[in-house]
mmCIF file of C-alpha atoms in Angstrom:
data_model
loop_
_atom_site.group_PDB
_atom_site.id
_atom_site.type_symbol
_atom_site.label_atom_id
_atom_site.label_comp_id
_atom_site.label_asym_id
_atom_site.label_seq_id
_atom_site.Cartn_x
_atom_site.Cartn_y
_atom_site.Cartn_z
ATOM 1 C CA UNK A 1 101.089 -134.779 -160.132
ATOM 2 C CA UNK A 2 100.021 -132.510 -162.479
ATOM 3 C CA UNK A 3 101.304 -129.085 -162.430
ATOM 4 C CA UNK A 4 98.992 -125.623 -162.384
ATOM 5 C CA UNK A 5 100.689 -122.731 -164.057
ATOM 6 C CA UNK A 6 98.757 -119.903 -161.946
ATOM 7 C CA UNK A 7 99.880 -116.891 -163.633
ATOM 8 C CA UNK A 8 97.614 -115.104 -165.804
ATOM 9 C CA UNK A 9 97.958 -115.481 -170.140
ATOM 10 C CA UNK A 10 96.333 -112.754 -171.291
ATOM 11 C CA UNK A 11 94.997 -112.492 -174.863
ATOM 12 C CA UNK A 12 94.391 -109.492 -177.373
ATOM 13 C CA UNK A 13 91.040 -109.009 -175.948
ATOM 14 C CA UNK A 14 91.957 -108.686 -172.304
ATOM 15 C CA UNK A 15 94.496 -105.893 -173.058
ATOM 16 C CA UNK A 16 94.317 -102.031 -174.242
ATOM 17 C CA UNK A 17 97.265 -100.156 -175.396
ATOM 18 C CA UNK A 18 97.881 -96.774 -173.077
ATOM 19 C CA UNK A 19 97.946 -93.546 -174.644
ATOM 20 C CA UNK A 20 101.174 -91.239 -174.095
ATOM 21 C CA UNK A 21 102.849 -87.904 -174.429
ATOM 22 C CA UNK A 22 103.276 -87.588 -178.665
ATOM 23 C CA UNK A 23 104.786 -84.543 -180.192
ATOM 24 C CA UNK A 24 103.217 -85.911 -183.575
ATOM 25 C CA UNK A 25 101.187 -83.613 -185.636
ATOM 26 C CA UNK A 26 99.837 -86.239 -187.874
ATOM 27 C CA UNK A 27 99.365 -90.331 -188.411
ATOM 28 C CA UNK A 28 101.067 -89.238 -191.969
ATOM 29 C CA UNK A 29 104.557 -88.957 -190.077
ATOM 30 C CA UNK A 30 104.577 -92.604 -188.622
ATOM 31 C CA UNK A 31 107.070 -94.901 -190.860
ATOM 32 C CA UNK A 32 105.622 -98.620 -190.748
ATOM 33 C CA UNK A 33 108.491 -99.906 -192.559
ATOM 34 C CA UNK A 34 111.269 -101.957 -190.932
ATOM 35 C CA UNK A 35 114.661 -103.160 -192.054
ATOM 36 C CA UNK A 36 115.894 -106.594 -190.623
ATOM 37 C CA UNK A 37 118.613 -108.619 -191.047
ATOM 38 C CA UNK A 38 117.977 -111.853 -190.222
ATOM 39 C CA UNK A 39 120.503 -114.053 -187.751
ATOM 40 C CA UNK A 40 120.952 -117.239 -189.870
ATOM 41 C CA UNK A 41 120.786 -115.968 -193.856
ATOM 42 C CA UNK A 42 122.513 -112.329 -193.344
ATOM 43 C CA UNK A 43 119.913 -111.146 -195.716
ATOM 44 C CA UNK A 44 118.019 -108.258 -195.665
ATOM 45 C CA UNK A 45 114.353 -107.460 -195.276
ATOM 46 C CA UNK A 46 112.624 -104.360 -196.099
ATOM 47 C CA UNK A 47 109.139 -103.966 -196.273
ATOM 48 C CA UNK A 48 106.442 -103.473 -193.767
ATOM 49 C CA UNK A 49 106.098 -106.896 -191.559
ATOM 50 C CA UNK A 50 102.773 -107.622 -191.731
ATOM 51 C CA UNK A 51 102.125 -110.931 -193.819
ATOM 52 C CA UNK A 52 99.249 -113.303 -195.294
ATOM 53 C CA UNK A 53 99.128 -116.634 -193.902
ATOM 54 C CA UNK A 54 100.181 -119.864 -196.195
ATOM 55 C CA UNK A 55 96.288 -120.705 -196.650
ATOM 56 C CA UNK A 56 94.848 -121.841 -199.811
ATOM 57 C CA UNK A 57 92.134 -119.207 -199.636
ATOM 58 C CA UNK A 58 94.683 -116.444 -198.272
ATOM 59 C CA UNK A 59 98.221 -116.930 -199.137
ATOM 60 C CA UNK A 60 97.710 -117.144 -202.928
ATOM 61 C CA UNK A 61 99.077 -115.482 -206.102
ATOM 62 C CA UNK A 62 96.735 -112.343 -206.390
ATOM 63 C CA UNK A 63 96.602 -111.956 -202.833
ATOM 64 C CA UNK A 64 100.746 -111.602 -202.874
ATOM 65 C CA UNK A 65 100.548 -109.265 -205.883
ATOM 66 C CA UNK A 66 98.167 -106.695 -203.939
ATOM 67 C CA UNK A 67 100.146 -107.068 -200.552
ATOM 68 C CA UNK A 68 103.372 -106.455 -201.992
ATOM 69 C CA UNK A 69 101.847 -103.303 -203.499
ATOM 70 C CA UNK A 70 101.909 -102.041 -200.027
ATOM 71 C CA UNK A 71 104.986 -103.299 -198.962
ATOM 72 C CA UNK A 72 103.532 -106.174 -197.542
ATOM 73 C CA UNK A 73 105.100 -110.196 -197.229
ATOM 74 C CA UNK A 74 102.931 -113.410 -198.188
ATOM 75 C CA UNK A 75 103.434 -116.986 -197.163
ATOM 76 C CA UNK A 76 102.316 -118.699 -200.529
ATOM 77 C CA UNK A 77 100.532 -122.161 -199.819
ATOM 78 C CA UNK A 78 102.247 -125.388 -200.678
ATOM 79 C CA UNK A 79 99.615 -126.847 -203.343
ATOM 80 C CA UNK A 80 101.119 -124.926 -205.917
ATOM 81 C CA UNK A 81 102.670 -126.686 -208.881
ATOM 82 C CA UNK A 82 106.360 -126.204 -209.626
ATOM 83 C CA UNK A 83 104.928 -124.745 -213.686
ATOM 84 C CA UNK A 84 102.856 -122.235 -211.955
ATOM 85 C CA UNK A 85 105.406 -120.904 -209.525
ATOM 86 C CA UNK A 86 107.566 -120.447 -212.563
ATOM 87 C CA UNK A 87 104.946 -118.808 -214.708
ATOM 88 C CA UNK A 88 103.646 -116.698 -211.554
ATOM 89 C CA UNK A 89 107.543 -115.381 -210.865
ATOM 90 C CA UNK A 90 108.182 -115.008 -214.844
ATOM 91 C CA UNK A 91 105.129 -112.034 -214.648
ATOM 92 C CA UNK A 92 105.463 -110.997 -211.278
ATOM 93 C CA UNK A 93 109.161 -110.619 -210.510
ATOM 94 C CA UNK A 94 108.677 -107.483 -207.930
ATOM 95 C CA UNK A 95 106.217 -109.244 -206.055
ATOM 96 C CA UNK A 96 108.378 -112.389 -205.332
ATOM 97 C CA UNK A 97 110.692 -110.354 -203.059
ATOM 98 C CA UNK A 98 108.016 -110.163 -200.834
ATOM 99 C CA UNK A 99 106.916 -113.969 -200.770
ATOM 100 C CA UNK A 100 107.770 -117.395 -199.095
ATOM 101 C CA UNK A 101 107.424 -120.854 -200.568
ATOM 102 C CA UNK A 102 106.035 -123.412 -198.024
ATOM 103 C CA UNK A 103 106.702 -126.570 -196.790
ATOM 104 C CA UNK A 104 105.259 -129.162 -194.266
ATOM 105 C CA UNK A 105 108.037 -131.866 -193.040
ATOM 106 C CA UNK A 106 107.164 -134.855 -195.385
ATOM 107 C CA UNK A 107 109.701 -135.343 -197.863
ATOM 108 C CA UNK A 108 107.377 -134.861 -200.706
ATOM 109 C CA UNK A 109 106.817 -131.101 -199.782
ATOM 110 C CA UNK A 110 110.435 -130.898 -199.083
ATOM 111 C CA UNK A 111 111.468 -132.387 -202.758
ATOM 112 C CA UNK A 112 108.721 -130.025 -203.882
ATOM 113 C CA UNK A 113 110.090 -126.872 -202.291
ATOM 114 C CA UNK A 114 113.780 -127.890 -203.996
ATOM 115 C CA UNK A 115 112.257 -128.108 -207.129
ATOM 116 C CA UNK A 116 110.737 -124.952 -206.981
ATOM 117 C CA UNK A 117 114.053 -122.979 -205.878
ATOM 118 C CA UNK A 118 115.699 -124.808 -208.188
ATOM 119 C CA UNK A 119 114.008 -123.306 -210.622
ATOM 120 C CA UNK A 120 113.389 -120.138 -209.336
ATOM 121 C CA UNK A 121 116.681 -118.635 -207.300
ATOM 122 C CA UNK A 122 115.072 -115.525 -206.519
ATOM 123 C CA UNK A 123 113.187 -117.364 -204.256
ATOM 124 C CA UNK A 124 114.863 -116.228 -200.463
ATOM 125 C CA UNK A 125 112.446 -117.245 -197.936
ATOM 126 C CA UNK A 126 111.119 -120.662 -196.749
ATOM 127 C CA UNK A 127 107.958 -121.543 -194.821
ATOM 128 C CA UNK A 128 108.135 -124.331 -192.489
ATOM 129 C CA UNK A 129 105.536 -124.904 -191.423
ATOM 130 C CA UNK A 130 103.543 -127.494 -188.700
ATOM 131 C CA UNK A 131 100.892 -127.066 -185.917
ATOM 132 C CA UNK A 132 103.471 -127.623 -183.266
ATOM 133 C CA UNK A 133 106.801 -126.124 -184.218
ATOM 134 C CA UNK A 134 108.125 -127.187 -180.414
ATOM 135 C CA UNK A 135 108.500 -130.983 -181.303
ATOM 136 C CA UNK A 136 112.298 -132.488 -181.676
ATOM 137 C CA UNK A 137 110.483 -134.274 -185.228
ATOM 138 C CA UNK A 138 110.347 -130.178 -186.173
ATOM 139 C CA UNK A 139 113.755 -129.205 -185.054
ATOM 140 C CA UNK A 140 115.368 -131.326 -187.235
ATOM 141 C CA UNK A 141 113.557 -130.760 -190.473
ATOM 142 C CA UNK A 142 114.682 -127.082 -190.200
ATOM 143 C CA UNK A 143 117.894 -128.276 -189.404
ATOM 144 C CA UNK A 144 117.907 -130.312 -192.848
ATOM 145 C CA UNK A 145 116.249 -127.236 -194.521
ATOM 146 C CA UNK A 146 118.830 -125.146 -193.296
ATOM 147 C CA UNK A 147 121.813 -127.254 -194.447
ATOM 148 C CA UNK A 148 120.100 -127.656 -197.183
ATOM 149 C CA UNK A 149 119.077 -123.814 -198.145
ATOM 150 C CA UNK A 150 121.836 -122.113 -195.911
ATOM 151 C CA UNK A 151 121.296 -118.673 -197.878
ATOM 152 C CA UNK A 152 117.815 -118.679 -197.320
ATOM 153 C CA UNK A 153 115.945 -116.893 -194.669
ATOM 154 C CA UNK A 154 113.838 -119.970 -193.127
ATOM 155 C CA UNK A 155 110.622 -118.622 -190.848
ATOM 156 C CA UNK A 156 109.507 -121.978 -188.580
ATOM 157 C CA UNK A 157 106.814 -122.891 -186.409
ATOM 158 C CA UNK A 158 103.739 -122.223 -185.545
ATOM 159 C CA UNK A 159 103.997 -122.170 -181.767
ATOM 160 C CA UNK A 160 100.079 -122.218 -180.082
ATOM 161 C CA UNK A 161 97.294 -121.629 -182.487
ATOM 162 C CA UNK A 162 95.247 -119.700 -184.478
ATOM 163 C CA UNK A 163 91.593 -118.320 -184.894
ATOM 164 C CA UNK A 164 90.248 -120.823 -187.054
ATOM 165 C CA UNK A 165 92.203 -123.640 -185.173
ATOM 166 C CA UNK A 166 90.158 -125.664 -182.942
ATOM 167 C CA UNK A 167 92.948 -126.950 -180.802
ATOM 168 C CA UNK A 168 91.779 -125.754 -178.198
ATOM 169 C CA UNK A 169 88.586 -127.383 -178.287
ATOM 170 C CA UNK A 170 90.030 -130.511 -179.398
ATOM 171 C CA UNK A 171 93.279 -131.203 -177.736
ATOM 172 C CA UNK A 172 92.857 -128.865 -174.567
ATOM 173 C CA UNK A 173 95.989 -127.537 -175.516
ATOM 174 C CA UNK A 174 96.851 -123.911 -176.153
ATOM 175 C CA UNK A 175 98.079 -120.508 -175.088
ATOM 176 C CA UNK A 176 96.554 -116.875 -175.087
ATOM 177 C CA UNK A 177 97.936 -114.897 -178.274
ATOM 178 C CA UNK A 178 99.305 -111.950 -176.417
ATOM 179 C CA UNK A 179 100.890 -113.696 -173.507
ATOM 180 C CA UNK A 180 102.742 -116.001 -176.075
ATOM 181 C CA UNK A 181 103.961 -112.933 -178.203
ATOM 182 C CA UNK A 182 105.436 -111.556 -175.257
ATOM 183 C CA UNK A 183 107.299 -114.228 -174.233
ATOM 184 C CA UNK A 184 108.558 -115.981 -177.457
ATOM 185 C CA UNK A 185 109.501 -112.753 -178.062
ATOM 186 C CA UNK A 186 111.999 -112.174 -175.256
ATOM 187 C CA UNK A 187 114.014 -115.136 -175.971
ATOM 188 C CA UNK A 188 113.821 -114.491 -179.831
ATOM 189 C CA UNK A 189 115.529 -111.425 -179.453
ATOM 190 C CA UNK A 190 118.015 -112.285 -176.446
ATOM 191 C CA UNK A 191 119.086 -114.690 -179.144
ATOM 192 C CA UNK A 192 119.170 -112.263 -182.658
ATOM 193 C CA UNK A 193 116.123 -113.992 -183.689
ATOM 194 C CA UNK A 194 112.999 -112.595 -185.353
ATOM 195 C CA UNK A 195 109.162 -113.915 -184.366
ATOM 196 C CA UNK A 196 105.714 -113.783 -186.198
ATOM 197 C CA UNK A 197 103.034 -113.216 -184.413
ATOM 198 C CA UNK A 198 100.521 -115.725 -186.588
ATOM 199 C CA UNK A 199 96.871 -115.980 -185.159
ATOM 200 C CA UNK A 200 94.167 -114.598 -183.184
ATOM 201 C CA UNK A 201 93.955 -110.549 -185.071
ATOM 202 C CA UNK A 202 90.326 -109.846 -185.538
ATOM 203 C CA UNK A 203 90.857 -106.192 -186.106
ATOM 204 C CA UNK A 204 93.563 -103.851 -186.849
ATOM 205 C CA UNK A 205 93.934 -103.119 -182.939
ATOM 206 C CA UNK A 206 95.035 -106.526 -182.521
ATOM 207 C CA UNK A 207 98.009 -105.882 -184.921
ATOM 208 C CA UNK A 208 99.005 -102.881 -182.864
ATOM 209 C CA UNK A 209 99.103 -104.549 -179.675
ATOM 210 C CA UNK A 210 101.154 -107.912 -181.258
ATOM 211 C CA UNK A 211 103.707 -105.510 -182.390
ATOM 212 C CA UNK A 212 103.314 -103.600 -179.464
ATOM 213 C CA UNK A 213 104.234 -106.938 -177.343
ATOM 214 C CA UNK A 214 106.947 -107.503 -179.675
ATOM 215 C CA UNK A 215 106.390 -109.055 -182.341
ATOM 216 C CA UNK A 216 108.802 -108.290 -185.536
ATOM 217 C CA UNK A 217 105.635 -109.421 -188.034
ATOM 218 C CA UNK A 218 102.496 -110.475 -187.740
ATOM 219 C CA UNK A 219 100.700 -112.895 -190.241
ATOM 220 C CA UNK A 220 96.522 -112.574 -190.857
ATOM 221 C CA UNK A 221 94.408 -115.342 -191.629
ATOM 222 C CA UNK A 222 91.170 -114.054 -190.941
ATOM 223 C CA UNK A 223 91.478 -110.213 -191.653
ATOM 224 C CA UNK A 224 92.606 -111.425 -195.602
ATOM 225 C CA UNK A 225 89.664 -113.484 -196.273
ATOM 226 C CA UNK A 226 86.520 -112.753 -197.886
ATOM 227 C CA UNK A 227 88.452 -110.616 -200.774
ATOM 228 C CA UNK A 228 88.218 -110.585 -204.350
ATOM 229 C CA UNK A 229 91.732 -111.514 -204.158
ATOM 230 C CA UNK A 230 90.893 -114.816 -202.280
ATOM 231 C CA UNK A 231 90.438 -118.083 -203.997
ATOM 232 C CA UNK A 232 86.759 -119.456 -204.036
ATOM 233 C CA UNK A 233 83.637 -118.175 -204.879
ATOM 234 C CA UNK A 234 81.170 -115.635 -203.684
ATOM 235 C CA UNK A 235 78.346 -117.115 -201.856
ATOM 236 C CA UNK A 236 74.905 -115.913 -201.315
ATOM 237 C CA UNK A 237 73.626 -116.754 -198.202
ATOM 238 C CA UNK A 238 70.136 -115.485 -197.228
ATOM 239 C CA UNK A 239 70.437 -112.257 -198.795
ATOM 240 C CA UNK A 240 74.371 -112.304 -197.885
ATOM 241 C CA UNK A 241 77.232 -112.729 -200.103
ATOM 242 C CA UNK A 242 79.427 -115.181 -198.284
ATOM 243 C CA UNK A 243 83.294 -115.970 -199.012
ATOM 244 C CA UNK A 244 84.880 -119.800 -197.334
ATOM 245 C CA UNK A 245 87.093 -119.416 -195.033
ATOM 246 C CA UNK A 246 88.810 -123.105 -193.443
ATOM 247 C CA UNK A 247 91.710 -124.006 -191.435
ATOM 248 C CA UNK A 248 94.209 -126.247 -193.021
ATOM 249 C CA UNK A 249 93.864 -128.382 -190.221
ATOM 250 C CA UNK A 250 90.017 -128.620 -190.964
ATOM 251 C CA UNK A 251 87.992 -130.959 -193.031
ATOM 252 C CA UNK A 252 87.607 -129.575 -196.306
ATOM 253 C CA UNK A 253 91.138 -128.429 -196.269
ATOM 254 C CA UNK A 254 92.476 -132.785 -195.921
ATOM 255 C CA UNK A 255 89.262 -133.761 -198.084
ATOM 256 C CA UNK A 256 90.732 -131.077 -200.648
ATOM 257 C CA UNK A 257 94.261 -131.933 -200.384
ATOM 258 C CA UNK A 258 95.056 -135.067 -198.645
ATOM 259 C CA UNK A 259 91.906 -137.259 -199.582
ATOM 260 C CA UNK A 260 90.562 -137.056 -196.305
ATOM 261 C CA UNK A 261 91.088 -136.960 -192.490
ATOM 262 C CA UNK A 262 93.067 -140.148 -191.468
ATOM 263 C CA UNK A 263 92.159 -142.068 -188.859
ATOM 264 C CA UNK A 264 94.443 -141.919 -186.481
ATOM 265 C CA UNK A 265 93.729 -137.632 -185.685
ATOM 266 C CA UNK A 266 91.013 -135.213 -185.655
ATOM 267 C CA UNK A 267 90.002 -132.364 -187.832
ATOM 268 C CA UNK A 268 91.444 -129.171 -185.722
ATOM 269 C CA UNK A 269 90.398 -126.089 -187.802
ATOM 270 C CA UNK A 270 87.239 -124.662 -188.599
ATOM 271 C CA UNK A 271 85.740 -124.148 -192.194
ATOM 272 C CA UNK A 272 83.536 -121.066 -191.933
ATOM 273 C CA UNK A 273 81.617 -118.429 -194.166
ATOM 274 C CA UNK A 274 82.536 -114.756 -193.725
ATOM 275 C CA UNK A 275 81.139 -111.448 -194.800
ATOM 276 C CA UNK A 276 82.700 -110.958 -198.686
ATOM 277 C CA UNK A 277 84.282 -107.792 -197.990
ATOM 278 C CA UNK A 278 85.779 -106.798 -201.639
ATOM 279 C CA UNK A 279 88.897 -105.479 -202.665
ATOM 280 C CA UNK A 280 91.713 -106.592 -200.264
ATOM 281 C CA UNK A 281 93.258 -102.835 -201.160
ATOM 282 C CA UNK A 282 90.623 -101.217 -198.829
ATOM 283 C CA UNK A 283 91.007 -103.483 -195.507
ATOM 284 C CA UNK A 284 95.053 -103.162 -196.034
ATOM 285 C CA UNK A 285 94.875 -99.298 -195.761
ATOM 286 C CA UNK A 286 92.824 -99.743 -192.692
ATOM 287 C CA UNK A 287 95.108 -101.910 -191.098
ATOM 288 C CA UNK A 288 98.005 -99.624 -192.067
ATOM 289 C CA UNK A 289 95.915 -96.765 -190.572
ATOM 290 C CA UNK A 290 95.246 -98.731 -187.370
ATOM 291 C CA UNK A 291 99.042 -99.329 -186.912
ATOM 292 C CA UNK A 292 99.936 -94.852 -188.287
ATOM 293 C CA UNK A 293 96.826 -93.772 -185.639
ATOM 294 C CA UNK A 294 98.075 -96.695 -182.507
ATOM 295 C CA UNK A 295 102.438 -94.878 -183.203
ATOM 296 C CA UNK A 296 100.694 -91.110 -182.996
ATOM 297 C CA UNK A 297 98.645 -92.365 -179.531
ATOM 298 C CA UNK A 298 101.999 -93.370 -177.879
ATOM 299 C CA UNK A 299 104.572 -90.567 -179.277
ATOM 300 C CA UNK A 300 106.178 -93.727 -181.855
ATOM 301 C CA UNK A 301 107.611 -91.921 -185.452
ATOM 302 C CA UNK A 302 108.272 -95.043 -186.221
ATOM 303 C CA UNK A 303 106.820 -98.638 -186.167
ATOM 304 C CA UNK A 304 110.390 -99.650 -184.868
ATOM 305 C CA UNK A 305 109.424 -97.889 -181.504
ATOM 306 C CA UNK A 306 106.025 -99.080 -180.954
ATOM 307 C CA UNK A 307 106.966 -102.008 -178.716
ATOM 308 C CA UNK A 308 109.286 -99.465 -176.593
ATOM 309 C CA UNK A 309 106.280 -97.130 -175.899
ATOM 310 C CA UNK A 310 103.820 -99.836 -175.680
ATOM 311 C CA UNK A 311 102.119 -100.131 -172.375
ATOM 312 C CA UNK A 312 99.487 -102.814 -171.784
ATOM 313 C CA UNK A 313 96.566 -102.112 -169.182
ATOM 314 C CA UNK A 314 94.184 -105.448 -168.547
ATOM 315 C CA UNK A 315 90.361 -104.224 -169.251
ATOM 316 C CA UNK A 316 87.240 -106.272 -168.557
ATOM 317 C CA UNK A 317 86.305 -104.894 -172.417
ATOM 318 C CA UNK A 318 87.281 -103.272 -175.512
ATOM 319 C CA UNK A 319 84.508 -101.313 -176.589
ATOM 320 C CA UNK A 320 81.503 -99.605 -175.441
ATOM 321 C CA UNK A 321 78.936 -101.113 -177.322
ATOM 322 C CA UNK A 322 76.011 -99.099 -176.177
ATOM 323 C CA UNK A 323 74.384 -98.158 -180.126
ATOM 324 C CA UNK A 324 76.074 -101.578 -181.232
ATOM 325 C CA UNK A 325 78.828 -103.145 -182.907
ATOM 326 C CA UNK A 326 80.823 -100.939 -184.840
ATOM 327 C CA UNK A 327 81.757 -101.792 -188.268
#
């Protein structure tokens, strides 16, 4: 018999975060950084958590230079060469504390990703990274990465999916962004682990509430693209100028990179055109704003408190939209 799950998964959308007693005078006293050490590797992160997804029109060179101005991580796509990792960490040796190399499980990327630490040690985190990160296959690639790389802080999944996944739509499978946060994120930390919230922020609210449900970082897909700092080129588009943004589960991402989509599975991501919205500079401030304004709402000094002050209430909608969309 099949088996109905009949409690309620809630996504970003379905939530609001309640406001609280705050003795803060101004968004200018919040501290987004965090410090973790992580369970496996002993090392050390300090930065603020919030991180571009290993996309080929997102998690790319200039977009890690700009992020890591900010404090910010990136997860650098696999389709990099080992000669331009080299010459990209010979000029940029700042920004590669605040970047992962990625990896798939064939033993190609994994050779690859060898290669590239080889030649660059400074190199401390990993990507691993499939659309199911729950299969036994998975579990034992990062077990070989870890014996492997047992110095190196290895981040692993992804577990459900993401906004320009179409899993859902696909497969049938899936599981409301929030909901998933909150509970991946209880066992994480009953065990000393660490999660990522990757998938499903359309706004900088979202990021509040997936740290405020836990989340240690949260990776953006969506919110990075369109930049200058993304790869492509601008499009116009009845009077529009356009960027591409595609899943690397879609289409063009397997026509571009794997010479099409084999036979035996189904394109699951979207490829999409979105508003070119210019320097990535001004939509990381906002986000950074979002996250100073959400800690002075609910009396947090400190990102580090957010998820301790964070009440959810379910709402039927976000916004009043009575003159419009806001922009």
């Amino acid at each position: 018999m099949p088996r109905i799950d009949s409690d309620i998964k809630l996504d970003f959308k379905d939530v609001l975060v309640r406001p609280k007693r705050s003795t803060l005078k101004s968004r200018s006293e919040v501290n987004l950084e965090r410090s973790y050490i992580f369970r496996n590797s002993k090392k050390t992160y300090d930065g603020v958590p919030i991180m571009a997804a290993n996309m080929d029109t997102v998690g790319n060179f200039e977009m890690a230079k700009a992020l890591a101005s900010h404090g910010l991580f990136s997860c650098i796509h696999k389709h990099y060469t080992v000669q331009e990792w080299v010459d990209f960490a010979n000029n940029n040796p700042e920004t590669l504390k605040h970047c992962a190399v990625s990896s798939g499980t064939s033993k190609k990327d994994a050779d690859k990703v060898e290669e590239i630490i080889a030649a660059i040690p400074s190199i401390q985190y990993i990507c691993l990274d499939v659309a199911n990160g729950y299969s036994e296959v998975f579990v034992q690639c990062v077990k070989d990465f870890r014996q492997k790389f047992p110095e190196h802080t290895i981040m692993a999944g992804n577990v459900v999916t993401g906004s320009v996944c179409t899993t859902r739509k696909k497969a049938g499978v899936g599981y409301p962004q929030l909901s998933a946060v909150i509970e991946c994120a209880d066992a994480a930390h009953g065990l000393g682990g660490h999660i990522i919230s990757d998938g499903g922020c359309t706004c900088p609210g979202d990021v509040v509430k997936a740290f405020g449900a836990g989340a240690d970082f949260v990776m953006l897909g969506g919110m990075f693209s369109g930049h200058d700092q993304t790869e492509g080129e601008v499009i116009e588009r009845n009077g529009k100028r356009m960027k591409l943004f595609y899943g690397m589960s879609s289409a063009t991402a397997m026509n571009k990179h794997a010479g099409g989509v084999a036979d035996y599975r189904a394109s699951e991501g979207k490829t999409v055109e979105v508003p070119y919205k210019g320097d990535v500079n001004t939509t990381i401030l906002d986000i950074l704003g979002g996250l100073r304004s959400a800690c002075t709402y609910v009396g947090a000094s400190k990102l580090k408190e957010l998820s301790r002050r964070t009440t959810f209430i379910r709402v039927t909608q976000q916004t009043n939209n009575i003159f419009g969309n806001s922009t």
